Coordinates of C-alpha atoms in Angstrom, one line a residue:
X10 CA 0.0 0.0 0.0
X11 CA 2.8 2.4 0.9
X12 CA 4.5 1.9 -2.5
X13 CA 1.2 2.3 -4.4
X14 CA 0.6 5.6 -2.5
X15 CA 4.0 6.9 -3.3
X16 CA 3.6 6.1 -7.0
X17 CA 0.1 7.7 -7.0
X18 CA 1.6 10.8 -5.3
X19 CA 4.4 11.1 -7.9
X20 CA 1.9 10.7 -10.8
X21 CA -0.4 13.3 -9.2
X22 CA 2.5 15.7 -8.8
X23 CA 3.6 15.3 -12.4
X24 CA 0.1 15.8 -13.6
X25 CA -0.1 19.0 -11.6
X26 CA 3.2 20.2 -13.0
X27 CA 1.9 19.4 -16.5
X28 CA -1.2 21.5 -15.9
X29 CA 0.8 24.3 -14.5
X30 CA 3.3 24.1 -17.4
X31 CA 0.5 24.4 -20.0
X32 CA -1.1 27.3 -18.1
X33 CA 2.2 29.1 -17.4
X34 CA 3.6 29.0 -20.9
X35 CA 1.0 31.7 -21.6
X36 CA 3.7 34.2 -20.5
X37 CA 2.7 34.8 -16.9
X38 CA 6.0 35.9 -15.3
X39 CA 5.1 35.2 -11.7
X40 CA 3.8 31.7 -12.5
X41 CA 6.9 31.0 -14.6
X42 CA 9.1 32.0 -11.6
X43 CA 7.1 29.6 -9.4
X44 CA 7.3 26.8 -12.0
X45 CA 11.0 27.0 -12.7
X46 CA 12.2 25.7 -9.3
X47 CA 9.6 22.9 -9.4
X48 CA 10.9 21.8 -12.8
X49 CA 14.4 22.0 -11.5
X50 CA 13.6 19.8 -8.5
X51 CA 11.8 17.3 -10.6
X52 CA 14.7 17.1 -13.0
X53 CA 12.5 18.0 -16.0
X54 CA 15.2 19.9 -17.9
X55 CA 13.6 19.5 -21.3
X56 CA 10.6 21.5 -20.3
X57 CA 12.7 23.7 -18.0
X58 CA 14.6 25.2 -20.9
X59 CA 11.6 26.5 -22.8
X60 CA 10.3 28.1 -19.6
X61 CA 13.7 29.8 -19.1
X62 CA 13.7 30.9 -22.7
X63 CA 10.4 32.7 -22.1
X64 CA 11.8 34.4 -19.0
X65 CA 14.9 35.4 -21.0
X66 CA 12.7 36.8 -23.8
X67 CA 11.2 39.1 -21.3
X68 CA 14.5 39.9 -19.4
X69 CA 17.4 39.0 -21.7
X70 CA 20.1 40.4 -19.4
X71 CA 19.0 38.5 -16.3
X72 CA 22.1 36.7 -15.2
X73 CA 20.2 34.4 -12.9
X74 CA 18.0 33.1 -15.7
X75 CA 21.1 32.5 -17.8
X76 CA 22.8 30.6 -15.0
X77 CA 19.7 28.4 -14.6
X78 CA 19.7 27.7 -18.3
X79 CA 23.4 26.8 -18.3
X80 CA 22.9 24.4 -15.5
X81 CA 19.9 22.8 -17.3
X82 CA 22.0 22.4 -20.5
X83 CA 24.8 20.9 -18.5
X84 CA 22.5 18.3 -17.1
X85 CA 21.4 17.5 -20.7
X86 CA 25.0 17.4 -21.9
X87 CA 24.4 20.3 -24.3
X88 CA 26.2 23.2 -22.6
X89 CA 29.2 23.0 -25.0
X90 CA 26.9 23.6 -27.9
X91 CA 25.9 27.0 -26.5
X92 CA 29.1 29.2 -26.4
X93 CA 27.2 32.5 -27.0
X94 CA 25.1 31.8 -24.0
X95 CA 28.1 31.3 -21.7
X96 CA 29.8 34.4 -23.1
X97 CA 26.7 36.4 -22.5
X98 CA 26.6 35.2 -18.9
X99 CA 30.3 36.0 -18.4
X100 CA 29.7 39.5 -19.7
X101 CA 26.8 40.0 -17.4
X102 CA 28.3 38.5 -14.3
X103 CA 32.0 38.9 -14.7
X104 CA 33.0 38.2 -11.1
X105 CA 31.4 34.8 -10.9
X106 CA 34.0 32.1 -11.5
X107 CA 31.3 29.7 -12.7
X108 CA 31.0 31.3 -16.1
X109 CA 34.7 31.1 -16.7
X110 CA 34.8 27.4 -15.7
X111 CA 32.0 26.8 -18.3
X112 CA 34.2 28.6 -20.9
X113 CA 37.2 26.5 -19.9
X114 CA 35.3 23.3 -20.4
X115 CA 34.0 24.5 -23.8
X116 CA 37.5 25.4 -25.0
X117 CA 39.0 22.2 -23.7
X118 CA 36.5 20.2 -25.6
X119 CA 37.1 22.2 -28.8
X120 CA 40.9 21.8 -28.3
X121 CA 41.5 25.6 -27.9
X122 CA 44.0 25.4 -25.1
X123 CA 45.1 29.0 -25.1
X124 CA 41.5 30.2 -24.8
X125 CA 40.9 27.7 -22.0
X126 CA 43.9 29.2 -20.2
X127 CA 42.5 32.7 -20.6
X128 CA 39.2 31.5 -19.0
X129 CA 41.0 30.0 -16.0
X130 CA 43.2 33.1 -15.7
X131 CA 40.2 35.3 -15.3
X132 CA 38.7 32.8 -12.8
X133 CA 42.0 33.1 -10.8
X134 CA 41.8 36.9 -11.0
X135 CA 38.5 36.6 -9.1
X136 CA 39.6 33.9 -6.6
X137 CA 43.3 33.3 -6.5
X138 CA 43.0 30.6 -3.9
X139 CA 40.4 28.4 -5.5
X140 CA 42.0 25.0 -5.4
X141 CA 39.9 23.5 -8.1
X142 CA 40.8 26.2 -10.6
X143 CA 44.5 26.1 -9.6
X144 CA 44.4 22.3 -10.2
X145 CA 42.7 22.7 -13.6
X146 CA 45.3 25.3 -14.7
X147 CA 48.2 23.2 -13.5
X148 CA 47.0 20.3 -15.6
X149 CA 46.3 22.5 -18.6
X150 CA 49.8 24.1 -18.5
X151 CA 51.4 20.7 -18.2
X152 CA 49.6 19.6 -21.3
X153 CA 50.9 22.6 -23.2
X154 CA 54.5 22.4 -21.9
X155 CA 56.1 20.9 -18.8
X156 CA 58.0 24.2 -18.1
X157 CA 54.9 26.3 -17.7
X158 CA 53.8 27.5 -14.2
X159 CA 51.6 30.6 -14.9
X160 CA 49.8 32.7 -17.5
X161 CA 50.0 36.3 -18.5
X162 CA 47.6 38.1 -20.9
X163 CA 47.4 41.4 -22.9
X164 CA 45.5 42.6 -25.9
X165 CA 47.3 43.7 -29.0
X166 CA 46.7 46.6 -31.5
X167 CA 46.8 45.3 -35.0
X168 CA 45.4 48.2 -37.1
X169 CA 48.4 50.6 -36.6
X170 CA 51.8 49.3 -37.7
X171 CA 53.6 51.3 -35.0
X172 CA 51.7 49.6 -32.3
X173 CA 51.9 46.2 -34.0
X174 CA 55.7 46.4 -34.2
X175 CA 56.5 47.8 -30.7
X176 CA 54.2 45.8 -28.4
X177 CA 55.0 42.1 -28.6
X178 CA 58.5 42.1 -30.2
X179 CA 60.4 44.1 -27.6
X180 CA 58.7 42.0 -24.8
X181 CA 59.8 38.8 -26.6
X182 CA 63.4 40.3 -26.7
X183 CA 63.2 41.0 -23.0
X184 CA 61.9 37.5 -22.2
X185 CA 64.6 35.9 -24.3
X186 CA 67.3 37.9 -22.7
X187 CA 66.0 37.0 -19.2
X188 CA 65.5 33.3 -20.2
X189 CA 61.9 33.5 -18.9
X190 CA 60.2 30.3 -20.1
X191 CA 57.9 29.4 -17.2
X192 CA 55.0 31.7 -18.2
X193 CA 52.5 31.2 -21.0
X194 CA 52.1 34.7 -22.6
X195 CA 48.9 35.1 -24.6
X196 CA 48.2 38.1 -26.8
X197 CA 44.7 38.7 -27.9
X198 CA 43.8 40.3 -31.2
X199 CA 40.3 41.3 -32.2
X200 CA 40.4 39.7 -35.6
X201 CA 40.2 42.9 -37.6
X202 CA 42.3 43.5 -40.8
X203 CA 45.9 44.3 -39.8
X204 CA 48.1 47.2 -40.7
X205 CA 50.7 44.7 -42.2
X206 CA 49.5 41.1 -42.6
X207 CA 53.1 39.9 -43.2
X208 CA 54.3 41.3 -39.9
X209 CA 51.3 39.9 -38.1
X210 CA 51.9 36.5 -39.6
X211 CA 55.6 36.7 -38.5
X212 CA 54.7 37.7 -35.0
X213 CA 52.3 34.7 -34.7
X214 CA 55.3 32.4 -35.5
X215 CA 57.0 33.6 -32.3
X216 CA 54.1 34.4 -30.0
X217 CA 50.8 32.9 -28.8
X218 CA 48.2 35.0 -30.5
X219 CA 44.5 34.4 -30.0
X220 CA 42.1 36.0 -32.4
X221 CA 38.9 36.6 -30.5
X222 CA 36.7 39.6 -30.6
X223 CA 35.0 38.3 -27.5
X224 CA 38.1 38.1 -25.3
X225 CA 39.5 41.4 -26.8
X226 CA 36.3 43.3 -26.0
X227 CA 36.0 41.6 -22.7
X228 CA 39.4 42.9 -21.5
X229 CA 38.9 46.3 -23.0
X230 CA 35.5 46.7 -21.3
X231 CA 36.8 45.7 -17.8
X232 CA 40.6 45.9 -17.8
X233 CA 40.9 45.9 -14.0
X234 CA 39.2 42.6 -13.7
X235 CA 42.5 40.9 -14.8
X236 CA 44.8 40.7 -11.8
X237 CA 48.1 42.7 -12.1
X238 CA 50.3 39.6 -11.7
X239 CA 48.4 38.0 -14.6
X240 CA 48.8 41.0 -16.9
X241 CA 51.5 40.7 -19.6
X242 CA 52.7 44.3 -19.5
X243 CA 54.5 45.5 -22.7
X244 CA 57.7 47.5 -22.3
X245 CA 55.9 50.4 -24.0
X246 CA 52.3 49.7 -23.0
X247 CA 49.7 52.1 -24.4
X248 CA 47.1 49.7 -23.0
X249 CA 48.3 50.8 -19.5
X250 CA 45.9 53.8 -19.8
X251 CA 43.0 51.3 -19.5
X252 CA 44.6 50.3 -16.1
X253 CA 44.8 53.9 -14.9
X254 CA 48.4 54.7 -15.8
X255 CA 49.0 58.3 -16.8
X256 CA 49.9 58.9 -20.5
X257 CA 53.0 60.8 -19.5
X258 CA 54.2 57.8 -17.4
X259 CA 53.4 55.4 -20.2
X260 CA 55.4 57.4 -22.7
X261 CA 58.4 58.3 -20.5
X262 CA 58.9 54.9 -18.8
X263 CA 58.0 53.1 -22.0
X264 CA 60.6 54.9 -24.0
X265 CA 63.2 54.2 -21.5
X266 CA 62.3 50.6 -21.5
X267 CA 62.6 50.4 -25.3
X268 CA 66.0 52.1 -25.3
X269 CA 67.3 49.6 -22.7
X270 CA 65.9 46.6 -24.6
X271 CA 67.1 47.5 -28.1
X272 CA 70.5 48.8 -26.9
X273 CA 71.2 45.4 -25.1
X274 CA 69.7 42.8 -27.5
X275 CA 69.8 41.8 -31.1
X276 CA 67.2 41.0 -33.7
X277 CA 65.9 37.5 -33.4
X278 CA 62.8 37.4 -35.7
X279 CA 63.5 36.2 -39.2
X280 CA 61.4 36.3 -42.3
X281 CA 60.7 32.8 -43.6
X282 CA 63.0 31.8 -46.5
X283 CA 60.1 31.1 -48.9
X284 CA 58.8 34.7 -48.3
X285 CA 62.2 36.2 -48.9
X286 CA 62.6 34.2 -52.1
X287 CA 59.3 35.3 -53.3
X288 CA 59.9 39.0 -52.5
X289 CA 63.3 39.0 -54.3
X290 CA 61.6 37.5 -57.4
X291 CA 58.9 40.2 -57.2
X292 CA 61.6 42.9 -57.0
X293 CA 63.7 41.4 -59.7
X294 CA 60.8 42.0 -62.1
X295 CA 61.2 45.7 -61.2
X296 CA 64.9 45.8 -61.7
X297 CA 65.8 45.5 -58.0
X298 CA 68.3 42.7 -57.1
X299 CA 70.1 41.4 -54.0
X300 CA 73.4 42.9 -55.0
X301 CA 72.0 46.4 -55.3
X302 CA 72.6 49.1 -52.7
X303 CA 69.1 49.9 -51.5
X304 CA 67.7 52.7 -49.4
X305 CA 64.1 52.6 -48.2
X306 CA 62.2 55.8 -47.9
X307 CA 59.0 56.4 -46.0
X308 CA 57.2 59.7 -45.3
X309 CA 54.3 60.1 -43.1
X310 CA 51.4 62.1 -44.6
X311 CA 47.7 62.6 -43.8
X312 CA 46.4 60.3 -46.5
X313 CA 47.0 57.0 -44.7
X314 CA 44.9 57.9 -41.6
X315 CA 42.3 59.6 -43.7
X316 CA 41.9 56.4 -45.7
X317 CA 41.6 54.0 -42.8
X318 CA 40.1 56.4 -40.3
X319 CA 36.4 55.9 -41.2
X320 CA 35.7 59.6 -41.1
X321 CA 37.6 60.3 -37.9
X322 CA 39.4 63.7 -37.9
X323 CA 43.1 63.0 -37.6
X324 CA 44.3 66.5 -38.4
X325 CA 45.6 67.0 -34.8
X326 CA 48.4 64.6 -35.9
X327 CA 49.4 66.6 -39.0
X328 CA 52.4 68.1 -37.3
X329 CA 54.2 64.8 -37.8
X330 CA 53.7 64.8 -41.6
X331 CA 56.4 65.7 -44.1
X332 CA 56.4 67.1 -47.6
X333 CA 58.1 64.9 -50.2
X334 CA 59.4 67.8 -52.3
X335 CA 61.9 68.5 -49.6
X336 CA 63.5 65.1 -50.2
X337 CA 64.1 65.4 -53.9
X338 CA 67.7 66.6 -53.9
X339 CA 68.7 64.0 -51.3
X340 CA 67.1 61.2 -53.3
X341 CA 68.9 62.4 -56.4
X342 CA 72.2 62.5 -54.6
X343 CA 71.7 58.9 -53.4
X344 CA 70.9 57.8 -56.9
X345 CA 74.1 59.5 -58.2
X346 CA 76.0 57.7 -55.5
X347 CA 74.8 54.3 -56.8
X348 CA 71.8 53.6 -54.6
X349 CA 68.4 52.4 -55.6
X350 CA 65.9 54.4 -53.6
X351 CA 62.6 52.6 -53.0
X352 CA 59.7 54.5 -51.5
X353 CA 57.4 52.4 -49.3
X354 CA 54.1 53.0 -47.6
X355 CA 50.5 53.2 -48.7
X356 CA 47.7 55.7 -49.5
X357 CA 50.0 58.6 -50.1
X358 CA 48.8 61.8 -51.8
X359 CA 52.4 62.8 -52.7
X360 CA 55.0 61.7 -55.2
X361 CA 58.5 62.8 -56.4
X362 CA 59.0 64.0 -60.0
X363 CA 62.0 61.8 -60.4
X364 CA 62.3 59.7 -63.6
X365 CA 65.0 57.2 -63.0
X366 CA 65.3 53.4 -63.0
X367 CA 66.9 53.8 -59.6
X368 CA 63.9 55.4 -58.0
X369 CA 60.9 53.1 -57.5
X370 CA 57.8 54.3 -55.8
X371 CA 55.9 51.2 -54.5
X372 CA 53.8 53.4 -52.2
X373 CA 51.9 55.2 -54.9
X374 CA 51.9 52.0 -57.0
X375 CA 51.5 49.6 -54.0
X376 CA 50.7 46.0 -54.9
X377 CA 47.4 45.3 -53.1
X378 CA 48.2 41.6 -52.7
X379 CA 51.9 41.5 -51.9
X380 CA 52.6 45.1 -50.7
X381 CA 52.9 44.0 -47.0
X382 CA 55.5 41.3 -47.5
X383 CA 57.5 43.4 -49.9
X384 CA 57.6 46.3 -47.5
X385 CA 58.6 44.1 -44.6
X386 CA 61.4 42.4 -46.6
X387 CA 62.8 45.7 -47.9
X388 CA 63.0 47.3 -44.5
X389 CA 64.7 44.1 -43.1
X390 CA 67.2 43.9 -45.9
X391 CA 68.0 47.5 -47.2
X392 CA 71.3 49.2 -46.6
X393 CA 69.6 51.8 -44.6
X394 CA 66.1 53.3 -44.0
X395 CA 65.0 57.0 -44.2
X396 CA 61.9 57.5 -42.2
X397 CA 59.7 60.0 -40.3
X398 CA 58.3 59.6 -36.8
X399 CA 55.8 57.0 -37.9
X400 CA 54.9 53.3 -37.7
X401 CA 57.5 51.8 -40.1
X402 CA 60.3 52.9 -37.7
X403 CA 59.1 49.9 -35.5
X404 CA 59.9 47.6 -38.4
X405 CA 63.4 49.0 -38.7
X406 CA 63.8 48.4 -35.0
X407 CA 62.7 44.8 -35.2
X408 CA 65.4 44.0 -37.8
X409 CA 68.1 46.3 -36.4
X410 CA 68.1 48.2 -39.7
X411 CA 70.4 51.3 -39.8
X412 CA 67.9 54.3 -39.8
X413 CA 68.0 58.0 -40.3
X414 CA 64.9 59.7 -39.0
X415 CA 64.1 63.0 -40.7
X416 CA 61.5 65.5 -39.6
X417 CA 61.4 63.8 -36.2
X418 CA 58.5 65.1 -34.1
X419 CA 58.2 65.4 -31.2
X420 CA 61.7 65.7 -30.0
X421 CA 62.9 62.2 -29.1
X422 CA 65.7 60.0 -30.5
X423 CA 64.9 56.6 -32.1
X424 CA 64.9 54.0 -29.4
X425 CA 67.2 51.6 -31.3
X426 CA 71.0 52.4 -31.4
X427 CA 72.1 52.1 -35.0
X428 CA 70.4 55.3 -36.0
X429 CA 70.5 59.1 -36.1
X430 CA 67.9 61.8 -36.4
X431 CA 67.2 65.4 -37.1
X432 CA 64.1 67.0 -35.5
X433 CA 61.7 69.6 -36.9
X434 CA 62.3 73.0 -35.5
X435 CA 59.7 74.2 -33.0
X436 CA 59.1 77.9 -33.2
X437 CA 57.0 80.4 -31.4
X438 CA 56.4 83.8 -32.9
X439 CA 59.3 83.3 -35.3
X440 CA 61.8 82.2 -32.5
X441 CA 63.4 78.8 -32.4
X442 CA 62.6 77.0 -29.1
X443 CA 65.4 75.2 -27.4
X444 CA 65.0 71.4 -27.3
X445 CA 67.0 71.4 -24.1
X446 CA 64.3 73.5 -22.5
X447 CA 61.7 71.1 -24.0
X448 CA 63.5 68.0 -22.8
X449 CA 63.7 69.5 -19.3
X450 CA 59.9 69.9 -19.0
X451 CA 59.0 73.2 -20.7
X452 CA 55.2 73.6 -20.6
X453 CA 52.8 75.1 -23.0
X454 CA 52.3 78.1 -20.7
X455 CA 52.2 78.9 -17.0
X456 CA 48.5 78.4 -17.2
X457 CA 48.8 75.0 -18.9
X458 CA 51.0 72.5 -17.2
X459 CA 51.0 70.2 -20.3
X460 CA 54.7 69.5 -21.2
X461 CA 55.5 70.3 -24.8
X462 CA 57.5 67.0 -25.0
X463 CA 54.2 65.1 -24.5
X464 CA 51.9 67.4 -26.3
X465 CA 50.6 65.3 -29.2
X466 CA 47.8 67.5 -30.4
X467 CA 48.5 70.1 -33.0
X468 CA 45.5 72.1 -31.9
X469 CA 47.0 72.6 -28.5
X470 CA 50.3 73.7 -29.9
X471 CA 48.6 76.2 -32.2
X472 CA 46.6 77.6 -29.4
X473 CA 49.8 78.7 -27.7
X474 CA 51.4 79.9 -30.9
X475 CA 53.8 76.9 -31.3
X476 CA 54.5 75.5 -34.7
X477 CA 56.8 72.8 -36.1
X478 CA 58.9 73.7 -39.2
X479 CA 59.9 70.9 -41.5
X480 CA 63.5 70.1 -42.4
X481 CA 64.6 72.0 -45.4
X482 CA 66.0 70.2 -48.5
X483 CA 69.5 71.3 -47.4
X484 CA 69.0 69.9 -43.9
X485 CA 67.9 66.6 -45.3
X486 CA 70.7 66.4 -47.9
X487 CA 73.4 67.2 -45.3
X488 CA 72.0 64.5 -42.9
X489 CA 71.7 61.9 -45.6
X490 CA 75.3 62.5 -46.7
X491 CA 76.5 62.3 -43.1
X492 CA 74.6 59.1 -42.3
X493 CA 75.5 57.3 -45.6
X494 CA 79.2 57.7 -44.7
X495 CA 78.6 56.2 -41.2
X496 CA 76.8 53.2 -42.8
X497 CA 79.2 52.6 -45.6
X498 CA 82.2 52.7 -43.2
X499 CA 80.3 50.5 -40.7
X500 CA 81.0 52.9 -37.8
X501 CA 77.4 53.7 -36.9
X502 CA 77.4 52.4 -33.3
X503 CA 79.2 54.0 -30.4
X504 CA 80.8 56.7 -32.6
X505 CA 79.5 60.0 -31.2
X506 CA 81.3 63.2 -32.2
X507 CA 82.4 65.8 -29.7
X508 CA 79.4 68.0 -30.7
X509 CA 77.0 65.1 -30.1
X510 CA 78.6 64.3 -26.8
X511 CA 78.3 67.9 -25.7
X512 CA 74.6 68.2 -26.3
X513 CA 73.9 64.7 -24.9
X514 CA 75.6 65.7 -21.7
X515 CA 73.4 68.8 -21.4
X516 CA 70.2 66.8 -21.6
X517 CA 68.5 66.6 -18.2
X518 CA 68.6 63.2 -16.5
X519 CA 64.8 63.1 -16.5
X520 CA 64.7 63.1 -20.3
X521 CA 63.7 59.6 -21.5
X522 CA 66.0 59.7 -24.5
X523 CA 69.2 60.8 -22.6
X524 CA 70.5 57.2 -22.5
X525 CA 70.0 56.5 -26.2
X526 CA 73.0 56.2 -28.5
X527 CA 70.9 57.6 -31.3
X528 CA 71.8 61.2 -31.6
X529 CA 71.1 64.3 -33.6
X530 CA 73.3 64.5 -36.8
X531 CA 76.4 66.7 -36.6
X532 CA 75.2 68.7 -39.6
X533 CA 72.0 69.7 -37.8
X534 CA 73.8 70.6 -34.6
X535 CA 76.1 73.0 -36.4
X536 CA 73.3 74.6 -38.4
X537 CA 71.0 75.2 -35.4
X538 CA 73.2 75.5 -32.3
X539 CA 70.6 77.5 -30.5
X540 CA 68.2 74.5 -30.4
X541 CA 70.7 72.7 -28.2
X542 CA 71.5 75.4 -25.6
X543 CA 69.4 76.3 -22.6
X544 CA 67.9 79.7 -23.4
X545 CA 67.1 82.6 -21.1
X546 CA 64.2 81.5 -18.8
X547 CA 61.0 82.6 -20.6
X548 CA 57.7 83.1 -18.8
X549 CA 56.6 79.6 -19.7
X550 CA 59.3 78.0 -17.6
X551 CA 57.3 78.4 -14.4
X552 CA 56.6 76.7 -11.1
X553 CA 58.8 73.7 -10.4
X554 CA 60.3 73.7 -13.9
X555 CA 61.8 77.2 -13.6
X556 CA 64.2 76.5 -10.7
X557 CA 65.2 73.1 -12.1
X558 CA 65.9 74.5 -15.6
X559 CA 67.6 77.6 -14.2
X560 CA 70.1 75.2 -12.6
X561 CA 70.6 73.3 -15.8
X562 CA 71.0 76.6 -17.7
X563 CA 73.5 77.9 -15.3
X564 CA 75.5 74.7 -15.3
X565 CA 75.6 74.5 -19.1
X566 CA 76.7 78.1 -19.5
X567 CA 79.3 78.2 -16.7
X568 CA 83.0 78.2 -17.5
X569 CA 84.9 74.9 -17.3

């Protein structure tokens, strides 16, 4: 009798649930909320899921409903078919480790070990003492490599070549130098088209790159969720602004880091042989051969950013642009000296009126299919590179290519040692402004504490009557002549002249570029000596800067 009563009660309870289910599926929220726990208790997951879908249709961002559905799908063995659901839950409830564990299980089943490691890394950022998560991560890392003990993550910027070249590569140099091999470094790209597909492909040969718009946007939307000790900080880390680091600290400390790394390490990334062979064949069809003396030329102009900027106004960056007509006599001189000059880049609105087989403009006539690999190979293999302060300098740094930076703006030397530079002149009301004053912290005005050295907005400069003046054709020719001799005689490194040593010694210790071996060309120092002497203290050298710079000025102008 007891057994019969129990069976009858169970049947009666199920009939009652069935009746409630049919009635409740008419969209009554309160009745749905009463029904859901009863379906959960009864283990009726097939009917529980439609009920939860109704609730989610009414309240799609309710994390509790999402969690109930994930648990129901887990019970049915279907959770790993519902990645978007898990990602939605993690976005809504980012401090719940459960969502990340679900992601881990999904990525393990789909053999995406790096993404599984990202999920567990976020779980540990929430609870660093969770023994279950620690055990899962230990097993996962052992599966990838027996040396690995931890994980570190950062996002990468792929749409600008300067960012693409100076984020991962210097960090890899540093890690190689320090023989750090116990950490799995994972770099997350958003999957958008890259500034240079060949460089991106090369970086992926040496680094763990995960292409995921979900993980990229997840980090960018809540950067502080990732624990500091699990963050893979780049030497020059513009992403640090998302973590609350001031732009001036990012720029100053980052530049010092790059100088230290590139002055104490050598190039290690190599373009694959098959890519090199293809590039040389492509160039041979254009009368450029391995035995030629080659100079690469790149000028920054507004056209590139206007082309890729989707209507964004980039004019505040125009102070870094250069006019190609000022380069004509220098290019002509190089051709006469036996060089083939190849202009690289893309989307330019400028060209040189030079008709010579030894001048090839593959910027204006860029190959839409092979332009990226040709550009990468040329910078890696040319005799030297002539550039402006723009992204391709990072490519020259990667391959330790001798480089002369012309129209350098703002005032800072290249961070890699086998190079020289000449800056644009900074003038105010017709008067040249001392770069020693700028390097020592000169501000826009007493009312604006913004340091000119870190002012990257042309509108701000113009507001205070500052203007950058491009290098003249004569400035450029003199610098090119000087630099070509250094390269040809192979005496580029550690060969400063007395004039270069003199201005270098005057630079304040706080200036990030003081320790760099890349110096202003002698020809430029002799033409504009006033740029490299501390001037009389103007009104703008105020507050803390004035006493500091007065001491520097006094010391630099005192008798020996």
